[in-house]
Every structure is written in structure tokens, then in C-alpha cells.
Amino acid sequence: EVQLVESGGGLVQPGGSLRLSCAASGFTFSSYSMNWVRQAPGKGLEWVSYISSSSSTIYYADSVKGRFTISRDNAKNSLYLQMNSLRAEDTAVYYCARLERGGFDYWGQGTLVTVSS
Amino acid sequence: DIQMTQSPSSLSASVGDRVTITCQASQDISNYLNWYQQKPGKAPKLLIYDASNLETGVPSRFSGSGSGTDFTFTISSLQPEDIATYYCQQYDNLPYSFGQGTKLEIK
């Protein structure tokens, strides 16, 4: 069974940092591109970042470029999102999602990041 | 960047009704369009990929059509468990983008 489990969310002050993790199991993690997608409270879905299976290709949404860094460790079946210079508008549930045929076919349960003083 | 415009933003329908949601892309995206269902407090679930292909295990009352810039998502006979918010998503170009969502309620 495919499972994605996020962790690392919490309350952080504006300007602070947080590192999210996503532990993958039930599939060959190293064969799939992965993504982070977020959802602000009561709002829609926003794609945040993409990383290819080998980490050779990485993309970011303009809203997080220069502040967030996506990475992965295929030996540990884990995906990460380092978030720096956090702003109130980064408050959201962050999901890791597997990419298959251009669609996000498996999602984690999400981890809430709250940026507030 | 490609903008995705969904309509309506909310919809109230009765059990058994046929429900249709539309999604328009700001430029031609061929058939690179997916549909998701999200229930409150849960992660989204992929229902339709490549505009018209049903994801494994998804009931056949869900369907999708369209290509280019105009797409349609249909529930042929609304069931109580279909209450959710539905999103379209394009993957023709990065950044991937979602529609704003359609909240479906039971009348």
C-alpha cells in the first residue's frame, strides 16, 4: 500500500524557518517525481515545488522561489521541504504528492504550517 | 503561467441529479488536465487523468471530457458521498495550476 506521511509542521514566527519531511513507503520511491502542494485555510490548492526522481530537475512556484528548497533522499525514501524567511501567507496545510502521468495520484495527510507572531 | 477557471464555484443538487462542472484553460493544454475530489479535512483524490481517463477504483458515474481549452467534469447520478470540493489541474506547463474549486452540496 502506498503511503506518504508528512511531518515537521508547526507554529513559527514570521521570518523563521521550518523543515518538512515526507516519508514514503509501499512503492519504489526512487522511480517517481515528487511534489509539494499547499492549501491555505479555506482556500484552494497551490502547487509549490517539483523534484524529479534523481533530483536532477527542480522547479518552484514564484511565490516561494528563493525561500524554499526541495530535496530528497532516495536511500531513506524521504522528501523534504526547507522553508526559510516564512511569511504569514505561507500559512497552509502542506501535502507531499507523488506525480504519475502528470497527475498527483497519491497524497499524504498533510502537515499544518502556521506563520504568526 | 496558465490560468484555470472553474465554474460554478458552488453548486447545490439533489441525489440522482446529473452534475456538470466546467474548467477553462487560459491557453491550449491539449488533454493535460486532471480532476480531483477533496472531502473536508482530507487530502485530494485523483479521479480523472488526461481529461477523460478514470483512475482505477473510481466509480463510473464520474467522467471527464474536453481538450484544448475547455473541459467538462460530470457526475451522472449524484450520490450523498459525492459531497466534496472538486478541482481541475493542468500539467501542460510548469507551474502546475489548479482551478479555484467547485464546492458541491446536496439540496
Short mmCIF file of C-alpha atoms in Angstrom, two decimals, chain B residues 7-69:
data_model
loop_
_atom_site.label_atom_id
_atom_site.label_comp_id
_atom_site.label_asym_id
_atom_site.label_seq_id
_atom_site.Cartn_x
_atom_site.Cartn_y
_atom_site.Cartn_z
CA SER B 7 -17.39 27.22 -12.86
CA PRO B 8 -19.53 27.30 -10.94
CA SER B 9 -17.69 27.99 -7.68
CA SER B 10 -20.50 26.28 -5.78
CA LEU B 11 -23.35 24.03 -6.75
CA SER B 12 -26.36 22.58 -4.96
CA ALA B 13 -28.01 19.49 -6.42
CA SER B 14 -30.27 16.62 -5.41
CA VAL B 15 -29.36 12.96 -5.08
CA GLY B 16 -29.70 11.37 -8.50
CA ASP B 17 -29.10 14.60 -10.41
CA ARG B 18 -26.62 14.93 -13.24
CA VAL B 19 -23.94 17.41 -12.24
CA THR B 20 -21.57 19.23 -14.58
CA ILE B 21 -18.54 21.37 -13.77
CA THR B 22 -16.53 23.22 -16.37
CA CYS B 23 -12.88 24.20 -16.44
CA GLN B 24 -11.32 26.60 -18.92
CA ALA B 25 -7.60 27.00 -19.50
CA SER B 26 -6.08 30.33 -20.48
CA GLN B 27 -4.26 28.61 -23.36
CA ASP B 28 -4.33 25.31 -25.23
CA ILE B 29 -3.31 22.49 -22.89
CA SER B 30 -4.27 19.59 -25.19
CA ASN B 31 -5.65 16.92 -22.85
CA TYR B 32 -3.20 17.56 -19.99
CA LEU B 33 -5.98 18.01 -17.47
CA ASN B 34 -6.83 16.15 -14.29
CA TRP B 35 -9.78 16.28 -11.88
CA TYR B 36 -9.62 15.82 -8.10
CA GLN B 37 -12.15 15.36 -5.34
CA GLN B 38 -11.45 16.74 -1.87
CA LYS B 39 -13.61 15.98 1.14
CA PRO B 40 -13.40 18.20 4.25
CA GLY B 41 -10.26 17.59 6.26
CA LYS B 42 -8.88 15.12 3.74
CA ALA B 43 -6.25 15.17 1.04
CA PRO B 44 -7.39 15.48 -2.58
CA LYS B 45 -8.05 12.32 -4.54
CA LEU B 46 -7.30 11.93 -8.24
CA LEU B 47 -10.46 10.94 -10.14
CA ILE B 48 -9.79 11.65 -13.81
CA TYR B 49 -6.46 11.95 -15.63
CA ASP B 50 -5.67 13.08 -19.16
CA ALA B 51 -9.07 14.79 -19.33
CA SER B 52 -11.16 11.65 -19.74
CA ASN B 53 -9.49 8.62 -18.17
CA LEU B 54 -10.97 7.23 -14.98
CA GLU B 55 -8.45 6.47 -12.24
CA THR B 56 -8.53 2.87 -11.04
CA GLY B 57 -11.26 2.24 -8.49
CA VAL B 58 -13.21 5.42 -9.22
CA PRO B 59 -16.94 4.82 -9.81
CA SER B 60 -18.11 5.00 -13.41
CA ARG B 61 -20.64 7.74 -12.62
CA PHE B 62 -17.68 10.14 -12.81
CA SER B 63 -16.50 11.18 -16.25
CA GLY B 64 -14.49 13.88 -17.97
CA SER B 65 -14.24 15.29 -21.47
CA GLY B 66 -12.67 18.06 -23.47
CA SER B 67 -9.41 19.15 -24.99
CA GLY B 68 -7.64 22.36 -25.86
CA THR B 69 -9.03 24.99 -23.51
#
